[in-house]
Short mmCIF file of C-alpha atoms in Angstrom, two decimals:
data_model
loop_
_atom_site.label_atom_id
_atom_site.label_comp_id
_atom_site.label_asym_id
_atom_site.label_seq_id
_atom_site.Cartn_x
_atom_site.Cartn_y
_atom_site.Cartn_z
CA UNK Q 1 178.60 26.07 80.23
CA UNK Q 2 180.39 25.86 83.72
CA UNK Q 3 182.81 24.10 82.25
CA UNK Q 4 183.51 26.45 79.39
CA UNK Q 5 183.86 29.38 81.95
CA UNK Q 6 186.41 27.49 84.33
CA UNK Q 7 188.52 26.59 81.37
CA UNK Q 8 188.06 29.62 80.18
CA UNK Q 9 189.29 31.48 83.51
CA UNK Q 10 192.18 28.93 83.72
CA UNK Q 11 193.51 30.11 80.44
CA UNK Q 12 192.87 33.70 81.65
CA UNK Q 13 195.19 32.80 84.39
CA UNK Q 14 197.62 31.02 82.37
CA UNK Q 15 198.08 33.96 80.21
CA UNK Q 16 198.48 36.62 82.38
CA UNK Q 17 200.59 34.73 84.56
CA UNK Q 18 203.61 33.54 81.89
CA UNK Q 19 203.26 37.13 79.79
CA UNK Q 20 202.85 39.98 82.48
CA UNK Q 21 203.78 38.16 86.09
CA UNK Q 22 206.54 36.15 85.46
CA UNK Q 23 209.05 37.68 83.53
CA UNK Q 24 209.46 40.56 86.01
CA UNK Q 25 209.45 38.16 88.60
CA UNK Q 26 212.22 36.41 86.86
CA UNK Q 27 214.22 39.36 86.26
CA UNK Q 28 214.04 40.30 89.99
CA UNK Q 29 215.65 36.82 91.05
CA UNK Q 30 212.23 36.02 92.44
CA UNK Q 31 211.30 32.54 90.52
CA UNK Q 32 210.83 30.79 93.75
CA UNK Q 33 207.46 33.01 94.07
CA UNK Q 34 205.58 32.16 91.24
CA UNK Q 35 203.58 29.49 92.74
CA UNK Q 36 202.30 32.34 95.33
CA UNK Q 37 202.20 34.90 92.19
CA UNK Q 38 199.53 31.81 90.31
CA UNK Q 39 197.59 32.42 93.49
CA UNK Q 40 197.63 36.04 92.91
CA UNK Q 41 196.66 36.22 89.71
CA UNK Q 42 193.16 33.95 90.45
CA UNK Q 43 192.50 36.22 93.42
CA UNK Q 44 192.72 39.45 90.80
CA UNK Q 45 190.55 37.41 88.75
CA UNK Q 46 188.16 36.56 91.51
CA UNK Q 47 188.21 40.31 92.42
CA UNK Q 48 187.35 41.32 89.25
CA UNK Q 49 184.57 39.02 88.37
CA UNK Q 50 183.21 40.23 92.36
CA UNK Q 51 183.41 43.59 91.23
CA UNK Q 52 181.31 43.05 88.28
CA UNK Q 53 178.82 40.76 89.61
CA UNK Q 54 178.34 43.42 93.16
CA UNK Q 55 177.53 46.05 90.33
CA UNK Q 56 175.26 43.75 87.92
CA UNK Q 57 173.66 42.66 90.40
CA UNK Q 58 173.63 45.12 93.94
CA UNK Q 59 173.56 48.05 92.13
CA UNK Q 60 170.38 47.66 90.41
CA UNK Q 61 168.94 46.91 93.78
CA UNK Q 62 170.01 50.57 95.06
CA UNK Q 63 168.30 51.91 92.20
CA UNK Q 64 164.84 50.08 92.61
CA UNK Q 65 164.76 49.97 96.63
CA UNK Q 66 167.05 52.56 98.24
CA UNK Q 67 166.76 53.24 101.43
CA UNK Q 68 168.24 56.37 101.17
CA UNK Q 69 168.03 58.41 97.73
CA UNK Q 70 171.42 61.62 97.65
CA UNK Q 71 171.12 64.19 95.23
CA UNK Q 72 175.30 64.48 95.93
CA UNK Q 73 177.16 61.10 95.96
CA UNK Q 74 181.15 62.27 96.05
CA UNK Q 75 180.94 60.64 99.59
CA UNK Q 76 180.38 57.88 97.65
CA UNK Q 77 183.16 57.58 95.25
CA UNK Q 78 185.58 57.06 97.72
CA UNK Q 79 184.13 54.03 98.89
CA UNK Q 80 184.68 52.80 94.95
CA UNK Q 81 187.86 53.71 95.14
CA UNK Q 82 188.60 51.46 98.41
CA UNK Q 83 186.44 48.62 96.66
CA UNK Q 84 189.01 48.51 93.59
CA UNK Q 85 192.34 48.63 95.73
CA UNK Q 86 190.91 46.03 97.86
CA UNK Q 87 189.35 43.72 95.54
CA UNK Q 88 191.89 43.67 93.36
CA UNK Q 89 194.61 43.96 96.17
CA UNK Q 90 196.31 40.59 97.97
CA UNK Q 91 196.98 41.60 101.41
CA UNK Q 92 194.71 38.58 102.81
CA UNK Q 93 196.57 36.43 100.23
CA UNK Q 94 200.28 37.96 101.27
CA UNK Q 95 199.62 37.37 104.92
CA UNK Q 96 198.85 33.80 104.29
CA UNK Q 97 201.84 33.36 101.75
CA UNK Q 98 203.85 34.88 104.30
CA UNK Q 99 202.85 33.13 107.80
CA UNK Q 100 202.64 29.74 105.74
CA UNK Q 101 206.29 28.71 105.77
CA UNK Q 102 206.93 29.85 109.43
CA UNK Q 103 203.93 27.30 110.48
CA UNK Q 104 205.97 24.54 108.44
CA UNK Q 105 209.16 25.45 110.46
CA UNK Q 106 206.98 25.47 113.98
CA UNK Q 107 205.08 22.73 113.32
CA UNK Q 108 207.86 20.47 111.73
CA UNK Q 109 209.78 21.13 114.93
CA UNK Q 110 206.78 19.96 117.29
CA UNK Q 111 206.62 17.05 115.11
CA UNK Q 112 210.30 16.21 115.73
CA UNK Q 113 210.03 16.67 119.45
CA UNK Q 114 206.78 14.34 119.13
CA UNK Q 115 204.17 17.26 119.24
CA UNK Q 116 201.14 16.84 116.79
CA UNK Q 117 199.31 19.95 116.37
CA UNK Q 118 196.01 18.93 115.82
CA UNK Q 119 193.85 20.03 112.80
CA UNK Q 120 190.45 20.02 111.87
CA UNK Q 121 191.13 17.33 109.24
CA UNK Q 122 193.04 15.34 111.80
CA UNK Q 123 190.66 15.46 114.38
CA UNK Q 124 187.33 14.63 111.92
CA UNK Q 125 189.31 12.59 109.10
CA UNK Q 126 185.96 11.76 107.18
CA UNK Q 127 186.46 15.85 105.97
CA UNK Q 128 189.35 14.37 103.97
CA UNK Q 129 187.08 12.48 101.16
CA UNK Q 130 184.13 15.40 101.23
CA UNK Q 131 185.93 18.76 99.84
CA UNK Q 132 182.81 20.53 100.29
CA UNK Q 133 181.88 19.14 103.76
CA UNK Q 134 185.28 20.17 104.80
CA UNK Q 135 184.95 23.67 103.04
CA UNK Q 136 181.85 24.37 105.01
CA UNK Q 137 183.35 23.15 107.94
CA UNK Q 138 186.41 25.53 107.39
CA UNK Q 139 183.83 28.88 106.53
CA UNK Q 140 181.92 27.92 110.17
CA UNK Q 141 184.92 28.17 111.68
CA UNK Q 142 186.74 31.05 110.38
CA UNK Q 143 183.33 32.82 110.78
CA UNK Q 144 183.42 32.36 114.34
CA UNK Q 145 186.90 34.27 114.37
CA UNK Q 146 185.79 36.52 112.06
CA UNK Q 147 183.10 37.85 114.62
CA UNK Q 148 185.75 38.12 117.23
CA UNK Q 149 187.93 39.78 115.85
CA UNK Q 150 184.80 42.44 114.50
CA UNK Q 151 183.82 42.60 118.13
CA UNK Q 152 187.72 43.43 119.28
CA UNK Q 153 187.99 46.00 116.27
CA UNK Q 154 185.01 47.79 118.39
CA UNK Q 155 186.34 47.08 121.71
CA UNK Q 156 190.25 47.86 122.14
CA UNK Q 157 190.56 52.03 121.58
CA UNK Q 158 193.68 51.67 118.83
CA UNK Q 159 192.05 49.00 117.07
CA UNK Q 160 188.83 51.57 116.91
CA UNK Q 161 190.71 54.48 115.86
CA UNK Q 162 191.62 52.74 112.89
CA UNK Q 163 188.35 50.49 112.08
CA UNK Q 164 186.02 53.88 112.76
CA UNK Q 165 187.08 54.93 108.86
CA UNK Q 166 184.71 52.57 108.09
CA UNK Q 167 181.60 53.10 109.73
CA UNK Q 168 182.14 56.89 109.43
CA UNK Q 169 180.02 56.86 105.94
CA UNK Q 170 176.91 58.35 105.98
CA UNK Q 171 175.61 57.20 102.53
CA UNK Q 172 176.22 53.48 103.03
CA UNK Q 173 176.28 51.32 100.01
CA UNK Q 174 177.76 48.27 98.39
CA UNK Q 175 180.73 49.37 98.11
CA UNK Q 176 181.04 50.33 102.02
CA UNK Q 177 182.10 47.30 102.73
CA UNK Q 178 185.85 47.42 101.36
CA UNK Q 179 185.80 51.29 103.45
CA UNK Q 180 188.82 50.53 105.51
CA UNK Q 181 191.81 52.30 106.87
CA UNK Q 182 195.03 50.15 105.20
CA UNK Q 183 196.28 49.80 109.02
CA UNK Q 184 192.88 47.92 109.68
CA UNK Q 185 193.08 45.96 106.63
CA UNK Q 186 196.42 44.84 107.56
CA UNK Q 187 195.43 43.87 110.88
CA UNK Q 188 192.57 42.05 109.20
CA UNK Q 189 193.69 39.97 106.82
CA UNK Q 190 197.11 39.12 109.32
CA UNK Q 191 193.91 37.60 111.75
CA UNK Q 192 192.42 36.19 108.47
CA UNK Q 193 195.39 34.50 107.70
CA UNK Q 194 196.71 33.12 110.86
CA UNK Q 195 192.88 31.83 111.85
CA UNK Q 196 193.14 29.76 108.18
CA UNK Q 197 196.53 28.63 108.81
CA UNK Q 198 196.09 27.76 112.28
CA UNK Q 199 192.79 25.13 111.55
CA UNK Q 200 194.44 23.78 108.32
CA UNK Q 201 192.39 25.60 105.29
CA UNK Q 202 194.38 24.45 102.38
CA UNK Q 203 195.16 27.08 100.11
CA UNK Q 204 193.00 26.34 97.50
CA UNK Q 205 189.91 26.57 99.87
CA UNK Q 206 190.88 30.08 101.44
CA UNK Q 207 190.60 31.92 98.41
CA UNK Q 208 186.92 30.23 98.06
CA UNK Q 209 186.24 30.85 102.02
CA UNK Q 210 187.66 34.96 101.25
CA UNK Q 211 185.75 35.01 98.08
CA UNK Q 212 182.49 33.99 100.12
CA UNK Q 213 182.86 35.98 102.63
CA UNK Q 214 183.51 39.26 100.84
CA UNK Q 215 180.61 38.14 98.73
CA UNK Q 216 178.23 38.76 102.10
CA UNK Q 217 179.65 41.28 103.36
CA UNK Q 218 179.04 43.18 99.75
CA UNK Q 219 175.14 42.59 99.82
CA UNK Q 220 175.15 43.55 103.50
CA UNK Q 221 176.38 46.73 102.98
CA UNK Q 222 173.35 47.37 100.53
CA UNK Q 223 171.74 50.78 100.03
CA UNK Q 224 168.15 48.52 99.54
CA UNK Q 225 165.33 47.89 101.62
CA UNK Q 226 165.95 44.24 101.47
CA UNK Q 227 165.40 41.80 104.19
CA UNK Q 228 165.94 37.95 104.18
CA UNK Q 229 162.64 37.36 106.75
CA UNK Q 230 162.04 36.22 110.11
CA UNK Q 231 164.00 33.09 109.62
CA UNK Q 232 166.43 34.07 107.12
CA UNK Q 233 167.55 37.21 109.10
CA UNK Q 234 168.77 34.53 111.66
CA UNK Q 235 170.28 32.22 108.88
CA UNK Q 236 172.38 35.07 107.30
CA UNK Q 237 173.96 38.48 107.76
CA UNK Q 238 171.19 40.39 105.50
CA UNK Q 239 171.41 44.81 104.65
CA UNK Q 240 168.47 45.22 107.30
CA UNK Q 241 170.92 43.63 110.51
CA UNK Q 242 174.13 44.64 109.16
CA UNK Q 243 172.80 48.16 108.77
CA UNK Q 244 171.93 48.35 112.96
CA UNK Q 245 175.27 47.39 112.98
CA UNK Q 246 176.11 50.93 111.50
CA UNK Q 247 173.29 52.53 112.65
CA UNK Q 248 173.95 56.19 113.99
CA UNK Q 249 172.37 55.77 117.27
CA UNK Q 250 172.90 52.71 118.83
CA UNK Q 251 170.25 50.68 120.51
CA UNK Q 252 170.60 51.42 124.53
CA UNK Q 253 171.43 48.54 126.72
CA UNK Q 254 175.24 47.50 128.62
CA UNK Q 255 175.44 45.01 125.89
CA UNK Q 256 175.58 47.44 123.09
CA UNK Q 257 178.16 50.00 124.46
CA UNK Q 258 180.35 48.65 121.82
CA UNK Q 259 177.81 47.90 119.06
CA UNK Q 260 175.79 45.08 118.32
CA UNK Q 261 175.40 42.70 115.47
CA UNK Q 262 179.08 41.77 114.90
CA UNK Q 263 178.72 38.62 112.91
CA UNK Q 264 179.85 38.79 109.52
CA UNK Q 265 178.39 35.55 107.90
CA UNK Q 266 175.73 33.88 110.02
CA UNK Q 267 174.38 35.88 112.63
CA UNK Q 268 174.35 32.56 115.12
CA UNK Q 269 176.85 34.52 116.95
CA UNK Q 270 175.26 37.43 118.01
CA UNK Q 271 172.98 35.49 119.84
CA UNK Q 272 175.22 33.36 121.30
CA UNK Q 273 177.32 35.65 123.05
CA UNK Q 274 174.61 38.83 123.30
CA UNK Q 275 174.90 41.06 120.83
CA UNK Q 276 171.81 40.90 118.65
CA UNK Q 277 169.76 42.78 117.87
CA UNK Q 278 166.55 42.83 115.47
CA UNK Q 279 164.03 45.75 114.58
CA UNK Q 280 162.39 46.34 111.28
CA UNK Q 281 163.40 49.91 110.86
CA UNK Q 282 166.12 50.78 108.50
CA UNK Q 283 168.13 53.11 110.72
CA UNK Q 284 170.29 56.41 109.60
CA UNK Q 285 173.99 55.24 109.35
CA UNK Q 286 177.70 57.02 110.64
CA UNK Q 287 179.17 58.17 113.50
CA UNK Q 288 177.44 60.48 116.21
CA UNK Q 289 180.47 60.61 118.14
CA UNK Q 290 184.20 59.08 118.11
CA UNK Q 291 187.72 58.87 117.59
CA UNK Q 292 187.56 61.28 114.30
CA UNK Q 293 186.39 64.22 112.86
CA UNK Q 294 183.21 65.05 111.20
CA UNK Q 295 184.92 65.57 108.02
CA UNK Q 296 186.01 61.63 107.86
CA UNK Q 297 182.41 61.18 106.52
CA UNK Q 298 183.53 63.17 103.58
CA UNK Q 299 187.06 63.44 103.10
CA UNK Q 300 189.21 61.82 100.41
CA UNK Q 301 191.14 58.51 100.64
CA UNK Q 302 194.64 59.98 101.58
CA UNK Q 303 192.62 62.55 104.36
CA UNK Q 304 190.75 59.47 105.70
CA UNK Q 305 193.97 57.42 106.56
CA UNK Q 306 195.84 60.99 108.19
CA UNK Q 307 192.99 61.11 110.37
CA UNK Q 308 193.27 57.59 111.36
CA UNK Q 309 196.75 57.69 111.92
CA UNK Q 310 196.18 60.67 114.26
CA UNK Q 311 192.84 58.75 115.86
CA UNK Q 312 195.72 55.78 116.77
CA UNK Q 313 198.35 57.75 118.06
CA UNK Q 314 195.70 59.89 120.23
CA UNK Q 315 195.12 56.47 121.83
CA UNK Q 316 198.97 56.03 123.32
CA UNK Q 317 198.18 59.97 125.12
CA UNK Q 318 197.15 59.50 128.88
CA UNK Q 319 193.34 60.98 128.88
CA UNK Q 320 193.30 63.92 131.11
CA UNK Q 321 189.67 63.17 132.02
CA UNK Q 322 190.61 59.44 133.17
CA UNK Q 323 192.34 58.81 136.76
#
């Protein structure tokens, strides 16, 4: 049956690439991008088949166990909106196609001058022969940059103004996940990229790390009273920490001024460098206070990335009220 499927998908692909991709390509002048337009086309696929499986599956969740039950869900429907244009979107995908061949420039030149950039594969060359020791490897590690560059999206003010969009909704659900100003996104998936490129993920394997990833970061985002337990809540990034993570209030302590529970994947993190933090409660989500208005919470797509455009550039004004 898994078999069937792949081959199935792979004809998908096929399809779709020689009869709607590549003869505009081909009109444009733009053969030489068809092997990065075949990557494109699987990560549509992939998005779509997320899509459907997040609804299948989350959204009967939401219905059985909310959390939070709204009578009025337009708040909502922009977060579906975001969901499609970034499931289906290839910014991640572009960044990587993009950074790939200046890496083979820089590192053929340190290679010439007798400079060997080392790689994960180079230094542990058993990951060579085990594809799926190596792809685990690869996750581990671009989950550790991952949290950093969560934590940073908290920490420097521009990077806020932008990355506040997202934890402005008040009726957090699945689809809150892919709630992102295009600015942030852009900044994301250029970190994204350059963390993949710079530890060696072969192209193949990042659209199976991204796929992963946005697969946890879709049930964390949960409207559903839905833990993983004691132990599993320190395994994996579950709705019950992610949602402290969004929480309205913030828990008090130095080590929260910026939030807590960064990690995206495995919540290892947090308590390695501080920022955990575990209670049972299922807290109210949003923004008490911050770079935008209160009408973020509830205002369209194109209103959502004005205001963060404004939130940025009110970040480059001197503060009046700081010496």
């Amino acid at each position: 049956m898994i078999s069937t499927f792949v081959d199935a998908f792979v004809e998908l692909q096929g399809w779709l690439l020689d009869r709607v991709v590549q003869p505009p390509l081909l009109a444009m002048g733009m053969g030489s991008h068809l092997e990065v337009a075949f990557d494109g086309v699987e990560f549509f696929l992939c998005g779509v088949l997320q899509l459907a499986a997040a609804y299948l599956l989350l959204r009967p969740l939401e219905a059985l166990r909310p959390i939070e039950v709204w009578t009025d869900r337009r708040a909502v429907r922009v977060d579906v909106l975001y969901s499609f244009l970034d499931r289906l979107g290839v910014i991640p995908l572009l960044m990587f196609a993009l950074l790939a061949p200046l890496f083979v420039l820089v590192d053929g030149w340190l290679r010439f001058e007798g400079i060997i950039p080392p790689q994960l594969e180079d230094l542990i060359p058993a990951l060579e022969s085990r594809p799926l020791a190596s792809f685990v490897a690869y996750l581990i590690l671009i989950d550790f940059a991952e949290y950093w560059r969560h934590r940073l999206s908290h920490t420097l003010r521009w990077w806020w103004a932008l990355h506040a969009i997202h934890h402005s909704q008040r009726q957090m659900t699945l689809w809150t996940d892919s709630r992102n100003h295009l600015l942030d996104d852009l900044s994301s998936g250029f970190w994204f990229a350059l963390m993949a490129l710079l530890i060696g993920v072969p192209p193949g394997q990042f659209v199976g790390i991204l796929i992963a990833v946005r697969t946890v970061e879709n049930l964390s985002h949960v409207n559903a009273r839905l833990s993983f337990g004691r132990l599993g809540e320190r395994l994996l990034v579950s709705p019950r920490y992610h949602r402290w993570h969004h929480a309205l209030e913030l828990p008090t302590g130095r080590q929260y001024r910026f939030g807590c529970n960064f990690a995206v994947l495995f919540p290892v993190w947090d308590q390695i460098f501080g920022t955990q933090y575990l209670a049972q409660e299922m807290p109210s989500t949003g923004l008490s206070h911050g770079p935008l208005p209160e009408s973020a919470a509830q205002s369209g797509f194109w209103r959502q990335q004005w205001e963060g455009i404004q939130a940025l550039l009110a970040t480059f004004r001197p503060d009046p009220h700081r010496r």
